[in-house]
Coordinates of C-alpha atoms in Angstrom, one line a residue:
X31 CA 48.5 -20.5 -0.3
X32 CA 49.8 -17.1 -0.9
X33 CA 53.8 -16.6 -0.3
X34 CA 54.2 -14.1 2.9
X35 CA 56.0 -11.2 1.1
X36 CA 55.7 -9.2 4.4
X37 CA 59.6 -10.5 5.6
X38 CA 60.9 -9.2 2.4
X39 CA 59.4 -5.9 2.4
X40 CA 60.2 -5.4 5.7
X41 CA 63.7 -6.1 5.0
X42 CA 65.3 -2.9 4.2
X43 CA 63.3 -1.4 7.3
X44 CA 64.6 -3.9 9.9
X45 CA 68.5 -3.7 8.3
X46 CA 67.8 0.1 8.8
X47 CA 66.9 0.3 12.4
X48 CA 69.0 -2.6 13.5
X49 CA 72.0 -0.7 12.5
X50 CA 72.1 2.9 13.4
X51 CA 75.1 5.2 13.0
X52 CA 76.8 6.7 15.9
X53 CA 76.2 9.7 17.1
X54 CA 78.2 13.1 17.9
X55 CA 76.5 16.0 19.8
X56 CA 78.5 19.3 20.0
X57 CA 77.7 21.7 22.2
X58 CA 79.5 25.3 22.5
X59 CA 79.4 27.8 25.0
X60 CA 81.3 31.4 24.8
X61 CA 83.1 32.3 28.0
X62 CA 83.1 35.8 28.7
X63 CA 85.7 38.3 30.4
X64 CA 83.9 40.3 33.5
X65 CA 85.6 43.4 32.5
X66 CA 85.1 43.6 29.0
X67 CA 82.4 41.1 28.4
X68 CA 84.8 39.8 25.0
X69 CA 84.5 36.0 24.4
X70 CA 87.7 34.6 26.1
X71 CA 87.1 30.9 25.5
X72 CA 85.0 28.3 24.2
X73 CA 83.7 25.3 26.6
X74 CA 83.1 22.7 24.5
X75 CA 81.4 19.4 25.3
X76 CA 81.1 16.3 23.0
X77 CA 78.6 13.3 23.9
X78 CA 79.8 10.2 21.5
X79 CA 77.0 7.3 21.2
X80 CA 78.7 4.6 19.4
X81 CA 76.7 1.9 18.0
X82 CA 75.9 -1.4 20.1
X83 CA 77.2 -3.6 17.0
X84 CA 80.6 -1.5 17.3
X85 CA 81.4 -0.5 20.7
X86 CA 84.8 0.8 21.4
X87 CA 87.8 -1.0 23.2
X88 CA 90.6 -0.4 24.5
X89 CA 92.5 0.0 21.1
X90 CA 89.7 2.4 19.8
X91 CA 90.7 5.6 18.9
X92 CA 88.3 8.0 20.4
X93 CA 89.2 11.4 19.3
X94 CA 91.8 12.9 17.2
X95 CA 93.1 16.5 16.9
X96 CA 95.3 17.6 13.5
X97 CA 98.5 19.4 15.6
X98 CA 99.2 21.8 12.7
X99 CA 98.2 22.4 9.2
X100 CA 101.5 24.0 7.4
X101 CA 102.6 26.9 9.6
X102 CA 99.3 27.1 11.5
X103 CA 99.3 25.1 15.0
X104 CA 95.8 24.0 16.2
X105 CA 95.0 24.0 19.8
X106 CA 97.2 21.0 20.6
X107 CA 95.4 19.8 24.0
X108 CA 97.7 18.1 26.3
X109 CA 95.6 15.0 27.2
X110 CA 94.9 16.2 30.9
X111 CA 93.0 19.1 29.3
X112 CA 90.6 16.7 28.2
X113 CA 88.0 15.4 31.0
X114 CA 85.9 12.4 29.5
X115 CA 83.3 9.8 31.5
X116 CA 80.7 7.1 30.6
X117 CA 77.9 5.4 32.4
X118 CA 80.4 3.9 34.6
X119 CA 82.1 7.7 35.7
X120 CA 85.5 9.1 35.1
X121 CA 87.3 7.7 31.6
X122 CA 90.9 7.9 31.8
X123 CA 92.2 8.8 28.3
X124 CA 95.8 8.6 26.8
X125 CA 97.1 9.9 23.7
X126 CA 99.7 9.3 20.8
X127 CA 101.3 11.5 18.1
X128 CA 102.4 10.8 14.6
X129 CA 105.6 12.0 13.9
X130 CA 105.0 13.7 10.3
X131 CA 105.1 17.5 9.5
X132 CA 101.8 17.8 9.8
X133 CA 101.3 15.6 13.0
X134 CA 98.1 14.4 14.4
X135 CA 97.4 13.7 18.2
X136 CA 95.0 10.4 18.5
X137 CA 93.2 9.8 22.2
X138 CA 92.4 6.5 23.4
X139 CA 90.9 5.0 26.5
X140 CA 93.5 4.6 29.2
X141 CA 92.7 1.4 31.3
X142 CA 89.4 0.1 30.4
X143 CA 86.9 0.2 27.2
X144 CA 84.0 2.9 27.6
X145 CA 80.6 1.5 28.6
X146 CA 77.7 3.5 27.0
X147 CA 77.8 7.2 25.6
X148 CA 81.0 8.7 26.3
X149 CA 81.1 12.7 27.4
X150 CA 84.0 14.9 26.8
X151 CA 85.0 18.2 28.2
X152 CA 87.7 20.3 27.0
X153 CA 87.8 24.3 26.6
X154 CA 89.4 26.2 23.4
X155 CA 91.2 29.4 23.9
X156 CA 91.8 32.0 20.6
X157 CA 95.2 31.8 19.3
X158 CA 97.2 35.3 19.8
X159 CA 98.6 37.1 16.6
X160 CA 100.1 39.9 15.6
X161 CA 101.6 41.4 12.2
X162 CA 104.7 38.9 13.1
X163 CA 102.7 35.7 12.9
X164 CA 103.5 33.4 9.8
X165 CA 101.3 33.5 7.3
X166 CA 99.5 29.7 7.0
X167 CA 96.3 27.9 6.6
X168 CA 93.2 29.9 8.1
X169 CA 92.1 27.3 10.3
X170 CA 92.9 28.2 13.8
X171 CA 90.6 29.7 16.5
X172 CA 91.0 33.6 16.7
X173 CA 89.7 36.5 18.9
X174 CA 88.0 39.2 16.7
X175 CA 86.0 42.5 17.5
X176 CA 85.0 40.7 21.3
X177 CA 83.9 37.4 19.4
X178 CA 86.1 34.2 18.1
X179 CA 85.9 32.6 14.8
X180 CA 87.4 30.2 13.6
X181 CA 87.3 26.4 11.7
X182 CA 86.6 22.8 13.5
X183 CA 89.9 21.4 12.5
X184 CA 91.6 24.2 14.3
X185 CA 89.9 23.3 18.5
X186 CA 87.7 20.6 18.1
X187 CA 89.1 17.0 19.0
X188 CA 86.8 14.5 16.8
X189 CA 85.9 11.1 16.2
X190 CA 88.8 10.0 13.4
X191 CA 88.1 7.2 10.5
X192 CA 85.9 7.1 7.6
X193 CA 82.4 6.3 9.0
X194 CA 78.9 8.2 8.7
X195 CA 78.0 9.9 12.1
X196 CA 75.0 11.6 12.8
X197 CA 76.1 15.0 14.0
X198 CA 74.4 18.0 15.6
X199 CA 75.8 20.8 16.8
X200 CA 74.5 23.4 19.6
X201 CA 75.3 26.5 21.3
X202 CA 74.6 27.4 24.7
X203 CA 74.5 31.6 24.9
X204 CA 73.7 33.8 27.9
X205 CA 70.1 34.6 28.5
X206 CA 68.5 37.3 25.7
X207 CA 71.5 36.0 23.5
X208 CA 69.6 33.6 21.6
X209 CA 69.0 34.6 18.1
X210 CA 67.5 32.7 15.6
X211 CA 67.2 35.4 13.0
X212 CA 64.9 37.7 14.7
X213 CA 67.3 40.3 15.7
X214 CA 66.7 40.5 19.3
X215 CA 69.8 38.5 21.0
X216 CA 72.6 40.2 22.1
X217 CA 75.2 37.5 21.5
X218 CA 74.7 35.7 18.2
X219 CA 76.4 32.6 16.8
X220 CA 76.8 30.4 13.6
X221 CA 78.8 27.8 11.8
X222 CA 78.5 26.5 8.7
X223 CA 76.2 24.4 9.8
X224 CA 73.5 26.4 10.7
X225 CA 72.5 29.7 13.0
X226 CA 71.6 30.6 16.4
X227 CA 70.2 27.9 18.8
X228 CA 68.8 26.0 16.4
X229 CA 70.4 22.2 16.6
X230 CA 71.6 21.5 13.4
X231 CA 71.6 17.9 12.0
X232 CA 73.8 16.5 9.5
X233 CA 75.3 13.0 8.3
X234 CA 78.7 12.6 7.3
X235 CA 82.5 11.9 8.9
X236 CA 83.5 14.4 11.4
X237 CA 86.8 14.7 9.5
X238 CA 84.8 16.3 6.5
X239 CA 82.1 17.6 7.8
X240 CA 82.6 19.4 11.6
X241 CA 86.5 19.7 11.1
X242 CA 85.7 21.6 7.5
X243 CA 83.1 23.9 9.1
X244 CA 83.6 27.2 10.3
X245 CA 82.1 28.8 13.7
X246 CA 81.9 32.3 14.8
X247 CA 80.1 34.0 17.8
X248 CA 80.0 37.1 19.3
X249 CA 77.9 40.5 20.0
X250 CA 79.4 42.1 17.4
X251 CA 78.5 39.5 14.8
X252 CA 76.9 40.8 11.7
X253 CA 75.1 39.4 8.9
X254 CA 74.3 39.8 4.9
X255 CA 71.1 39.8 4.6
X256 CA 70.7 41.8 7.9
X257 CA 69.6 39.6 10.8
X258 CA 66.3 41.2 11.2
X259 CA 65.6 40.7 7.5
X260 CA 62.5 38.7 7.7
X261 CA 63.4 37.1 3.9
X262 CA 66.7 36.2 5.3
X263 CA 66.2 32.6 6.2
X264 CA 65.7 32.0 2.5
X265 CA 67.3 35.0 0.3
X266 CA 66.3 34.6 -3.1
X267 CA 68.0 34.6 -6.1
X268 CA 68.0 33.8 -9.8
X269 CA 69.7 30.7 -10.9
X270 CA 69.9 29.6 -14.7
X271 CA 68.3 26.2 -14.9
X272 CA 71.4 24.2 -15.8
X273 CA 74.1 25.1 -18.7
X274 CA 73.4 28.2 -18.8
X275 CA 70.6 28.1 -21.7
X276 CA 67.7 26.6 -20.3
X277 CA 66.2 30.1 -18.9
X278 CA 66.1 31.3 -15.3
X279 CA 64.5 29.3 -12.8
X280 CA 63.9 31.1 -9.9
X281 CA 65.3 29.2 -6.3
X282 CA 65.5 29.9 -2.9
X283 CA 69.3 30.3 -2.2
X284 CA 70.1 29.9 1.3
X285 CA 73.0 32.2 1.6
X286 CA 74.4 34.3 4.0
X287 CA 77.5 36.4 4.9
X288 CA 79.3 36.9 8.8
X289 CA 81.6 39.5 9.7
X290 CA 82.9 40.7 13.0
X291 CA 84.8 43.9 12.2
X292 CA 84.1 46.7 9.9
X293 CA 84.6 45.3 6.0
X294 CA 86.9 46.9 4.0
X295 CA 84.5 46.8 1.1
X296 CA 81.0 47.8 1.2
X297 CA 79.0 44.7 3.0
X298 CA 75.6 44.7 0.6
X299 CA 77.6 45.1 -2.9
X300 CA 80.3 42.8 -1.6
X301 CA 77.8 39.7 -0.6
X302 CA 76.0 40.6 -3.6
X303 CA 78.9 39.8 -5.9
X304 CA 79.6 36.7 -3.8
X305 CA 76.3 35.5 -4.0
X306 CA 76.1 36.0 -8.4
X307 CA 79.6 34.1 -8.3
X308 CA 78.0 31.2 -6.1
X309 CA 75.1 30.8 -7.6
X310 CA 77.1 30.8 -10.8
X311 CA 79.6 28.2 -9.7
X312 CA 77.0 25.6 -8.5
X313 CA 75.2 26.0 -11.7
X314 CA 78.5 24.9 -13.3
X315 CA 79.2 21.5 -10.8
X316 CA 76.0 20.6 -9.7
X317 CA 73.2 21.9 -12.4
X318 CA 69.3 21.0 -12.1
X319 CA 70.0 20.4 -8.6
X320 CA 68.8 21.9 -5.1
X321 CA 71.8 24.6 -4.2
X322 CA 72.7 23.7 -0.3
X323 CA 72.8 26.1 2.1
X324 CA 76.2 28.3 2.0
X325 CA 77.6 30.9 4.2
X326 CA 80.8 33.2 3.7
X327 CA 82.7 34.3 7.0
X328 CA 85.2 37.2 6.7
X329 CA 87.7 37.7 9.7
X330 CA 89.9 40.3 10.5
X331 CA 93.7 39.7 10.7
X332 CA 96.8 41.7 11.8
X333 CA 98.2 41.4 8.3
X334 CA 97.6 40.1 4.8
X335 CA 94.7 38.5 3.6
X336 CA 93.6 35.3 1.7
X337 CA 90.7 32.7 2.4
X338 CA 89.9 29.1 3.2
X339 CA 87.3 26.8 1.7
X340 CA 85.0 24.4 4.4
X341 CA 82.1 22.8 4.5
X342 CA 79.5 24.4 2.5
X343 CA 81.1 27.5 3.0
X344 CA 84.8 29.6 3.4
X345 CA 86.4 31.9 5.1
X346 CA 88.4 35.2 3.9
X347 CA 90.8 37.3 5.9
X348 CA 91.6 41.1 5.4
X349 CA 93.7 43.1 7.4
X350 CA 93.8 47.5 7.6
X351 CA 94.7 48.3 4.3
X352 CA 93.4 45.6 2.7
X353 CA 91.2 48.0 0.3
X354 CA 94.0 50.0 -0.8
X355 CA 96.1 47.0 -1.7
X356 CA 93.1 44.3 -3.1
X357 CA 90.5 46.3 -5.1
X358 CA 86.9 44.7 -5.4
X359 CA 87.4 43.3 -8.6
X360 CA 90.5 41.4 -7.2
X361 CA 88.3 40.7 -4.0
X362 CA 85.6 39.2 -6.3
X363 CA 88.1 37.1 -7.9
X364 CA 89.5 35.2 -4.6
X365 CA 85.8 35.2 -3.5
X366 CA 85.3 32.9 -6.8
X367 CA 88.4 30.9 -6.1
X368 CA 87.3 29.9 -2.5
X369 CA 83.9 29.1 -3.5
X370 CA 85.5 26.7 -6.0
X371 CA 87.1 24.7 -3.5
X372 CA 83.6 23.3 -2.7
X373 CA 84.3 21.3 -5.3
X374 CA 88.0 21.0 -6.3
X375 CA 88.3 18.6 -3.8
X376 CA 90.5 15.6 -3.3
X377 CA 90.7 12.4 -0.9
X378 CA 92.7 11.6 1.0
X379 CA 94.4 15.0 0.9
X380 CA 98.0 15.4 0.0
X381 CA 99.7 18.1 -0.5
X382 CA 100.9 16.7 -3.9
X383 CA 97.8 17.6 -5.6
X384 CA 98.0 20.8 -4.6
X385 CA 98.1 21.6 -8.1
X386 CA 95.0 20.3 -9.0
X387 CA 93.1 21.7 -6.3
X388 CA 94.5 25.1 -6.6
X389 CA 94.6 25.1 -10.5
X390 CA 90.9 23.9 -11.0
X391 CA 90.3 27.0 -8.2
X392 CA 92.1 29.3 -10.5
X393 CA 90.4 28.3 -13.8
X394 CA 86.9 28.2 -12.8
X395 CA 87.0 30.9 -10.2
X396 CA 86.8 32.7 -14.1
X397 CA 85.2 30.2 -16.7
X398 CA 82.4 29.4 -14.3
X399 CA 81.2 32.8 -14.1
X400 CA 81.6 34.0 -17.4
X401 CA 79.2 30.3 -18.6
X402 CA 77.0 31.8 -16.5
X403 CA 76.8 35.2 -17.5
X404 CA 78.1 36.9 -14.3
X405 CA 80.9 38.1 -15.6
X406 CA 81.3 40.1 -19.1
X407 CA 84.2 38.4 -22.0
X408 CA 86.5 41.3 -20.7
X409 CA 86.7 40.1 -17.4
X410 CA 87.3 36.6 -18.6
X411 CA 90.3 37.4 -20.7
X412 CA 91.6 39.7 -17.8
X413 CA 91.7 37.1 -15.2
X414 CA 92.7 34.0 -17.7
X415 CA 95.5 36.5 -18.5
X416 CA 96.5 37.4 -15.1
X417 CA 96.6 33.7 -14.1
X418 CA 98.5 32.7 -17.0
X419 CA 101.2 35.3 -16.8
X420 CA 101.6 34.2 -12.9
X421 CA 102.9 31.0 -13.9
X422 CA 105.3 32.4 -16.5
X423 CA 106.3 35.4 -14.7
X424 CA 106.4 34.0 -11.1
X425 CA 109.6 32.6 -11.2
X426 CA 108.5 28.7 -10.8
X427 CA 107.5 27.7 -14.3
X428 CA 110.3 25.0 -15.2
X429 CA 110.5 23.7 -11.7
X430 CA 109.7 19.7 -11.3
X431 CA 106.5 19.4 -9.0
X432 CA 108.3 17.1 -6.4
X433 CA 110.3 19.6 -5.7
X434 CA 108.1 22.5 -5.0
X435 CA 106.2 19.9 -2.5
X436 CA 109.2 19.4 -0.8
X437 CA 109.8 23.2 -0.5
X438 CA 106.3 24.5 -0.1
X439 CA 106.3 26.6 3.0
X440 CA 110.0 28.1 2.3
X441 CA 109.3 30.6 0.1
X442 CA 106.1 32.8 -1.1
X443 CA 106.8 31.4 -4.7
X444 CA 106.4 27.9 -3.7
X445 CA 103.6 28.1 -2.0
X446 CA 101.9 30.5 -4.6
X447 CA 103.4 27.5 -7.4
X448 CA 100.5 25.3 -7.4
X449 CA 98.1 27.9 -8.6
X450 CA 100.3 28.7 -11.5
X451 CA 101.5 25.3 -12.7
X452 CA 98.3 23.7 -12.1
X453 CA 96.3 26.4 -14.0
X454 CA 98.6 26.8 -17.1
X455 CA 98.9 22.5 -17.2
X456 CA 94.8 22.5 -16.9
X457 CA 94.6 24.9 -19.6
X458 CA 97.1 22.4 -21.7
X459 CA 94.6 19.7 -21.0
X460 CA 91.6 21.5 -22.1
X461 CA 93.5 22.0 -25.4
X462 CA 94.5 18.7 -25.9
X463 CA 91.2 17.2 -24.9
X464 CA 89.6 19.5 -27.4
X465 CA 92.1 18.9 -30.1
X466 CA 91.8 15.0 -29.7
X467 CA 88.0 14.7 -29.4
X468 CA 87.3 17.4 -32.3
X469 CA 85.9 19.5 -30.0
X470 CA 83.7 17.4 -28.6
X471 CA 84.8 17.2 -24.9
X472 CA 86.9 19.1 -22.9
X473 CA 88.4 20.0 -19.5
X474 CA 84.9 20.4 -17.8
X475 CA 84.0 17.0 -18.5
X476 CA 87.1 15.6 -16.3
X477 CA 86.7 18.1 -13.3
X478 CA 82.8 17.0 -13.0
X479 CA 83.4 13.7 -12.7
X480 CA 86.5 13.5 -10.1
X481 CA 84.0 15.7 -8.0
X482 CA 81.2 13.0 -8.6
X483 CA 83.6 10.5 -7.5
X484 CA 84.7 12.8 -4.4
X485 CA 80.9 13.0 -3.4
X486 CA 80.5 9.2 -3.9
X487 CA 83.6 8.6 -1.0
X488 CA 86.1 7.4 -3.9
X489 CA 89.6 7.7 -3.8
X490 CA 90.3 11.0 -5.9
X491 CA 94.1 11.8 -6.1
X492 CA 96.8 12.9 -9.3
X493 CA 96.5 9.0 -10.3
X494 CA 92.5 9.2 -10.8
X495 CA 92.8 12.1 -12.7
X496 CA 95.5 10.3 -15.0
X497 CA 92.7 7.5 -15.2
X498 CA 90.2 10.0 -16.4
X499 CA 92.0 12.0 -18.6
X500 CA 93.2 8.6 -20.5
X501 CA 89.5 7.6 -20.7
X502 CA 88.6 10.4 -22.5
X503 CA 91.4 10.4 -24.6
X504 CA 91.1 6.8 -25.4
X505 CA 94.6 5.6 -24.1
X506 CA 96.7 6.0 -21.0
X507 CA 99.9 6.8 -22.9
X508 CA 99.5 10.5 -24.0
X509 CA 97.5 10.9 -20.7
X510 CA 100.4 10.0 -19.0
X511 CA 102.9 11.9 -21.1
X512 CA 100.9 15.1 -20.8
X513 CA 101.1 14.8 -16.8
X514 CA 104.5 13.8 -16.8
X515 CA 105.8 17.1 -18.6
X516 CA 104.1 18.9 -15.7
X517 CA 105.6 16.8 -13.1
X518 CA 109.0 17.1 -14.7
X519 CA 109.2 20.8 -15.0
X520 CA 108.6 21.1 -18.8
X521 CA 107.9 24.3 -19.4
X522 CA 103.7 24.7 -20.3
X523 CA 102.4 25.9 -23.3
X524 CA 98.7 25.0 -24.0
X525 CA 97.3 24.9 -27.5
X526 CA 96.6 28.0 -29.3
X527 CA 92.7 26.8 -30.1
X528 CA 92.5 25.0 -26.5
X529 CA 89.5 27.9 -25.5
X530 CA 88.2 27.9 -29.1
X531 CA 84.7 27.1 -27.6
X532 CA 85.1 30.8 -25.5
X533 CA 85.8 32.5 -28.7
X534 CA 89.6 32.8 -27.2
X535 CA 92.9 32.2 -29.0
X536 CA 96.4 31.9 -27.6
X537 CA 99.3 34.4 -28.6
X538 CA 102.9 35.1 -27.1
X539 CA 103.6 38.2 -25.6
X540 CA 106.6 38.2 -23.4
X541 CA 106.2 39.9 -20.2
X542 CA 108.4 41.1 -17.3
X543 CA 109.7 38.9 -14.5
X544 CA 108.2 39.6 -11.0
X545 CA 110.9 41.4 -8.8
X546 CA 110.7 42.3 -5.4
X547 CA 113.4 43.9 -6.0
X548 CA 115.1 44.6 -2.7
X549 CA 115.9 42.2 -0.2
X550 CA 116.0 42.6 3.8
X551 CA 116.6 41.2 7.6
X552 CA 115.4 42.3 10.7
X553 CA 113.0 44.6 9.1
X554 CA 115.1 46.9 6.9
X555 CA 116.5 47.0 3.7
X556 CA 120.0 45.0 3.3
X557 CA 120.4 44.8 -0.8
X558 CA 119.1 44.6 -3.9
X559 CA 118.4 41.8 -6.0
X560 CA 119.8 43.2 -9.1
X561 CA 122.3 45.7 -10.4
X562 CA 119.2 47.6 -11.5
X563 CA 115.6 47.2 -9.8
X564 CA 112.9 49.5 -9.8
X565 CA 112.7 49.2 -5.8
X566 CA 115.9 51.3 -6.2
X567 CA 114.9 53.5 -8.7
X568 CA 111.9 54.4 -6.7
X569 CA 113.7 55.5 -3.8
X570 CA 114.5 52.6 -1.3
X571 CA 117.7 52.9 -0.1
X572 CA 119.9 49.9 2.0
X573 CA 119.3 50.8 5.7
X574 CA 115.8 52.0 5.4
X575 CA 113.3 50.5 8.1
X576 CA 110.7 48.8 6.5
X577 CA 107.1 49.9 8.7
X578 CA 104.8 48.3 6.4
X579 CA 104.6 46.9 2.5
X580 CA 102.3 45.2 0.3
X581 CA 102.2 41.7 0.3
X582 CA 104.2 40.1 -2.4
X583 CA 101.4 37.6 -3.1
X584 CA 99.2 40.0 -4.8
X585 CA 101.7 42.0 -6.2
X586 CA 102.4 39.1 -8.9
X587 CA 99.1 38.3 -9.8
X588 CA 99.0 40.9 -12.5
X589 CA 101.0 42.7 -14.5
X590 CA 99.0 45.7 -13.4
X591 CA 99.9 45.7 -9.9
X592 CA 102.0 47.8 -8.3
X593 CA 104.0 47.3 -4.7
X594 CA 104.2 49.8 -2.1
X595 CA 106.8 50.0 0.9
X596 CA 106.7 52.8 3.7
X597 CA 109.9 52.8 5.1
X598 CA 111.5 55.0 8.1
X599 CA 114.3 57.2 7.2
X600 CA 115.9 59.6 9.3
X601 CA 112.8 59.4 11.9
X602 CA 110.3 60.2 9.1
X603 CA 108.3 57.8 7.3
X604 CA 108.5 57.9 3.2
X605 CA 106.1 56.1 1.2
X606 CA 107.8 54.2 -2.0
X607 CA 105.5 53.0 -4.8
X608 CA 106.9 51.3 -7.9
X609 CA 106.2 48.3 -10.3
X610 CA 107.7 45.0 -9.3
X611 CA 108.9 43.7 -12.2
X612 CA 112.6 42.7 -13.6
X613 CA 114.0 44.5 -16.0
X614 CA 114.4 40.9 -17.9
X615 CA 111.7 39.6 -20.0
X616 CA 110.5 35.9 -20.0
X617 CA 108.2 34.1 -22.5
X618 CA 104.5 34.9 -21.9
X619 CA 101.2 33.6 -23.6
X620 CA 98.1 35.3 -23.0
X621 CA 94.7 34.7 -24.7
X622 CA 93.0 37.5 -26.8
X623 CA 89.5 37.7 -28.5
X624 CA 89.6 35.6 -31.3
X625 CA 87.7 38.1 -33.6
X626 CA 90.6 40.7 -32.8
X627 CA 93.2 38.1 -34.2

């Protein structure tokens, strides 16, 4: 008698259907002011379907919300603001908060285990900000031009844990407000997960998918390509077929850019640059694969500028005057930097690992576009050197890493430190690996391997970086010695031939230390940082009332950057422009074209 193979053949299928995933349905409904028609809040409904094999009980955490990210508070809903119910009726909730600097609130059933699907409703009100609002991670929900935009972690209570959920997000918009690309709706909506009224399904951890997704809605929501562009749902772009030398492959790149205000740059031009950078970066990290949909969000802020990475997306903030302070090339580098954050990832996330996340973003925001031909060699040299001098002249070279972490939010210098320290150290690692392997291997191998591990759900932190580096160097001792130098604050000097594969040589050219040049209190100049400063020489005076000034963050990013301060003196405004550099030079190294040496 022939063996019955049917049970064996059905085993994977049977297992699959008997172990379904829990599901999360998110419905967002914008609420409007009757007088201005501006969006005043988002009404949010969550529908949680837990699996029958793992039903929640009294001790099961139902939802969590980070209460802040650094200096940025989230919605911080009191428990009374959440209304829950299940098949038995109302479900009371209780909450607990962690006692940490970046605290988390977790909600539990109060007096009985949930039965069946759980529905939770709450309302998110955009955070009110002004020019005095401290700069922090760009995760909060904010109003913009009558609409709202924000990251999920800033306003969505979500199921915690490291478990896959089947997730879908949907919008409920006013009559005539539906817009799925036909351009007819008045109110348009989008998230990192998809556009308009379409139900968007994805499988993943809520804390890494929904929490990291951006959401935007409003009557003035604009898009590139335009909403009425019939080809916009799959805007075509050319991507190299992998590695930069396999010829051009025409692919449908689902890439869109969104904004709620008038951008400081030409939308079409800057969006085309963003797409070019995106394709180049994807080609570096995930060659020969289908590029997932990607979305870029812009948000207007009362002051400052910068960005934050998200789930298949990132957000850039700009303020009035940004275009004068930040050139289009500088904005293009920022676009590329934030795009890299889709790949420069570590888990579980720790502030301790910022050197890697920001260092990789600084490094490959330049190198990946160059390898794909999106930028030329002059751009490569210019931005590698911008990043290198920021390390040497920024005032934090030689500071032990733990000291940076412990004082991270205390100054602009500390917040910027991971960018420079991480970049310089990774440049050093590139040289070390290239020298140790006779040029056969480099840093590229390490960052790709760590990204592969991250996507596989493995722990990826500084310790794993050292582990992979050790395997490449065929010895854990040189790897540990290498990172110990960075952690201990030893001045980092990469090998002169570390970037020989790019046709570059490192040379020493000392440079002036970055120096704002003055101190202020309560909006007035109160003194100067040295006996002789360029700020005072340019015309700043003690007692001047500071009306506005360019950001110290950008001013130190290049030796070419200037500082502009508008002061009010004797009732009149005066603009003071100067080079924000000390008269003291410090050790500085930069790359030059090897053919020019």
